[in-house]
Amino acid sequence: MSIFSKIKSAIFGEKGPLGSGHFGTPKPAAPTSAAPTPAAPKPAAPAAPAAPQGQAAQPQAIPQSAPAAAQPVDVEAVLSGIASRKGSDLNWRSSIVDLMKLLDLDSSLDNRKELATELGYSGAKDGSAEMNIWLHKAVMRELAKNGGTVPASLQD
């Protein structure tokens, strides 16, 4: 799994820092059993009669089994919640090292070099302040592109 994928999973909840959904809340359980699928396809339902002229057709009801649209994750709120639960004073808002530590990820130079490669950093991968600042902003921008709500102050 890529370093960015680990960061994203920790924040979005797939494998959060507490082993459950973000903010430590359990993810909704998937249905454990499904109705058996019939061997033969069901005949199509007859078409609804056309609405008389001058009247609009009634919209069809959406089946309740339709999946709900994914809700954006408030990245700042999730990270603030993690920091609060841990009693952490890490500077995750501007430091890639502290962000990774907050998420219980290895923040070593080797991992940051790998993250820099993943995200397309073209400068010297030497752990400089320039590289680390770029990485933090790039991670926040990528989180926003992947369904996170990230304040502009964390992306710029």
Short mmCIF file of C-alpha atoms in Angstrom, two decimals:
data_model
loop_
_atom_site.label_atom_id
_atom_site.label_comp_id
_atom_site.label_asym_id
_atom_site.label_seq_id
_atom_site.Cartn_x
_atom_site.Cartn_y
_atom_site.Cartn_z
CA MET A 1 0.00 0.00 0.00
CA SER A 2 1.38 3.42 -0.89
CA ILE A 3 2.24 5.97 1.79
CA PHE A 4 -0.51 8.31 0.56
CA SER A 5 -3.02 5.43 0.64
CA LYS A 6 -2.10 4.82 4.28
CA ILE A 7 -2.63 8.51 5.09
CA LYS A 8 -5.95 8.54 3.25
CA SER A 9 -7.14 5.33 4.93
CA ALA A 10 -6.23 6.63 8.37
CA ILE A 11 -8.21 9.83 7.81
CA PHE A 12 -11.14 8.53 5.75
CA GLY A 13 -11.69 5.57 8.03
CA GLU A 14 -10.98 2.42 6.01
CA LYS A 15 -8.28 1.51 8.52
CA GLY A 16 -8.39 4.45 10.87
CA PRO A 17 -6.03 4.99 13.77
CA LEU A 18 -8.44 3.20 16.12
CA GLY A 19 -9.08 0.34 13.72
CA SER A 20 -12.53 1.58 12.80
CA GLY A 21 -14.20 4.46 10.99
CA HIS A 22 -12.90 7.99 11.34
CA PHE A 23 -13.43 9.56 14.79
CA GLY A 24 -13.26 6.02 16.14
CA THR A 25 -16.88 5.24 15.32
CA PRO A 26 -17.58 1.79 13.93
CA LYS A 27 -18.33 1.61 10.25
CA PRO A 28 -21.87 0.45 9.41
CA ALA A 29 -21.95 -3.31 9.02
CA ALA A 30 -22.53 -4.70 5.56
CA PRO A 31 -25.57 -6.91 5.16
CA THR A 32 -24.61 -10.43 6.17
CA SER A 33 -27.09 -12.30 4.01
CA ALA A 34 -28.83 -11.57 0.78
CA ALA A 35 -31.93 -13.05 -0.74
CA PRO A 36 -31.12 -15.89 -3.15
CA THR A 37 -30.95 -14.86 -6.78
CA PRO A 38 -33.64 -16.48 -8.94
CA ALA A 39 -32.32 -18.84 -11.61
CA ALA A 40 -34.47 -17.34 -14.36
CA PRO A 41 -34.81 -13.61 -14.97
CA LYS A 42 -38.09 -12.06 -13.87
CA PRO A 43 -40.37 -10.80 -16.62
CA ALA A 44 -40.25 -7.06 -17.08
CA ALA A 45 -42.97 -5.09 -15.33
CA PRO A 46 -45.53 -3.60 -17.66
CA ALA A 47 -44.81 -0.04 -18.67
CA ALA A 48 -46.69 2.63 -16.78
CA PRO A 49 -49.53 4.14 -18.79
CA ALA A 50 -48.73 7.45 -20.37
CA ALA A 51 -50.00 10.47 -18.46
CA PRO A 52 -52.94 12.24 -20.05
CA GLN A 53 -52.07 15.37 -21.99
CA GLY A 54 -51.44 18.34 -19.74
CA GLN A 55 -50.47 16.19 -16.72
CA ALA A 56 -46.93 15.31 -15.73
CA ALA A 57 -46.03 11.69 -15.26
CA GLN A 58 -45.41 10.65 -11.66
CA PRO A 59 -41.70 10.07 -10.97
CA GLN A 60 -40.74 6.49 -10.22
CA ALA A 61 -39.69 5.77 -6.64
CA ILE A 62 -36.00 5.06 -6.14
CA PRO A 63 -35.46 1.59 -4.67
CA GLN A 64 -34.31 1.73 -1.05
CA SER A 65 -31.42 -0.56 -1.88
CA ALA A 66 -29.78 2.17 -3.97
CA PRO A 67 -26.42 3.10 -2.41
CA ALA A 68 -26.22 6.49 -0.73
CA ALA A 69 -23.86 9.04 -2.20
CA ALA A 70 -20.52 9.17 -0.42
CA GLN A 71 -20.32 12.03 2.03
CA PRO A 72 -17.17 14.17 1.99
CA VAL A 73 -14.88 13.73 4.99
CA ASP A 74 -14.00 16.88 6.95
CA VAL A 75 -10.25 16.29 7.08
CA GLU A 76 -9.54 19.09 9.56
CA ALA A 77 -12.24 17.86 11.96
CA VAL A 78 -11.00 14.26 11.75
CA LEU A 79 -7.39 15.27 12.42
CA SER A 80 -8.42 17.62 15.23
CA GLY A 81 -10.46 14.81 16.77
CA ILE A 82 -7.54 12.39 16.61
CA ALA A 83 -5.21 14.98 18.16
CA SER A 84 -7.74 15.72 20.90
CA ARG A 85 -8.26 12.03 21.75
CA LYS A 86 -4.52 11.48 21.92
CA GLY A 87 -3.88 14.67 23.89
CA SER A 88 -1.40 15.52 21.16
CA ASP A 89 0.29 18.85 20.65
CA LEU A 90 1.79 17.85 17.28
CA ASN A 91 1.86 20.57 14.63
CA TRP A 92 -0.04 18.48 12.05
CA ARG A 93 -1.48 21.61 10.36
CA SER A 94 1.87 22.48 8.78
CA SER A 95 4.30 19.62 9.41
CA ILE A 96 4.22 16.46 7.30
CA VAL A 97 6.31 14.69 9.97
CA ASP A 98 3.81 15.60 12.71
CA LEU A 99 0.86 14.69 10.46
CA MET A 100 2.33 11.24 9.86
CA LYS A 101 3.11 10.80 13.57
CA LEU A 102 -0.46 11.79 14.47
CA LEU A 103 -1.71 9.04 12.15
CA ASP A 104 0.75 6.51 13.65
CA LEU A 105 2.66 6.26 10.36
CA ASP A 106 6.41 6.02 9.93
CA SER A 107 7.63 9.57 9.29
CA SER A 108 11.20 8.56 8.45
CA LEU A 109 13.06 10.29 5.63
CA ASP A 110 12.81 7.12 3.54
CA ASN A 111 9.01 7.13 3.82
CA ARG A 112 8.84 10.85 3.07
CA LYS A 113 11.06 10.30 0.01
CA GLU A 114 8.67 7.56 -1.13
CA LEU A 115 5.69 9.88 -0.55
CA ALA A 116 7.46 12.64 -2.49
CA THR A 117 7.95 10.26 -5.41
CA GLU A 118 4.29 9.15 -5.29
CA LEU A 119 3.06 12.75 -5.34
CA GLY A 120 5.44 13.94 -8.06
CA TYR A 121 7.92 16.07 -6.13
CA SER A 122 10.70 17.11 -8.51
CA GLY A 123 13.14 18.75 -6.10
CA ALA A 124 15.93 17.20 -4.08
CA LYS A 125 14.56 14.46 -1.85
CA ASP A 126 16.80 15.34 1.07
CA GLY A 127 14.30 16.03 3.84
CA SER A 128 14.68 19.77 3.50
CA ALA A 129 12.10 22.18 4.84
CA GLU A 130 11.17 22.94 1.22
CA MET A 131 10.42 19.27 0.52
CA ASN A 132 8.49 18.79 3.77
CA ILE A 133 6.34 21.90 3.26
CA TRP A 134 5.60 20.84 -0.32
CA LEU A 135 4.69 17.33 0.87
CA HIS A 136 2.26 18.60 3.49
CA LYS A 137 0.45 20.85 1.01
CA ALA A 138 0.44 18.14 -1.66
CA VAL A 139 -1.05 15.60 0.77
CA MET A 140 -3.81 18.06 1.70
CA ARG A 141 -4.55 18.80 -1.97
CA GLU A 142 -4.71 15.06 -2.75
CA LEU A 143 -7.02 14.44 0.21
CA ALA A 144 -9.31 17.16 -1.19
CA LYS A 145 -9.23 15.50 -4.63
CA ASN A 146 -10.13 12.15 -3.07
CA GLY A 147 -13.28 13.18 -1.23
CA GLY A 148 -11.99 15.22 1.67
CA THR A 149 -13.08 18.69 2.65
CA VAL A 150 -9.83 20.55 3.32
CA PRO A 151 -9.66 24.27 4.14
CA ALA A 152 -7.72 26.34 1.61
CA SER A 153 -5.33 27.38 4.38
CA LEU A 154 -4.10 23.78 4.60
CA GLN A 155 -3.72 23.40 0.82
CA ASP A 156 -1.84 26.61 -0.03
#
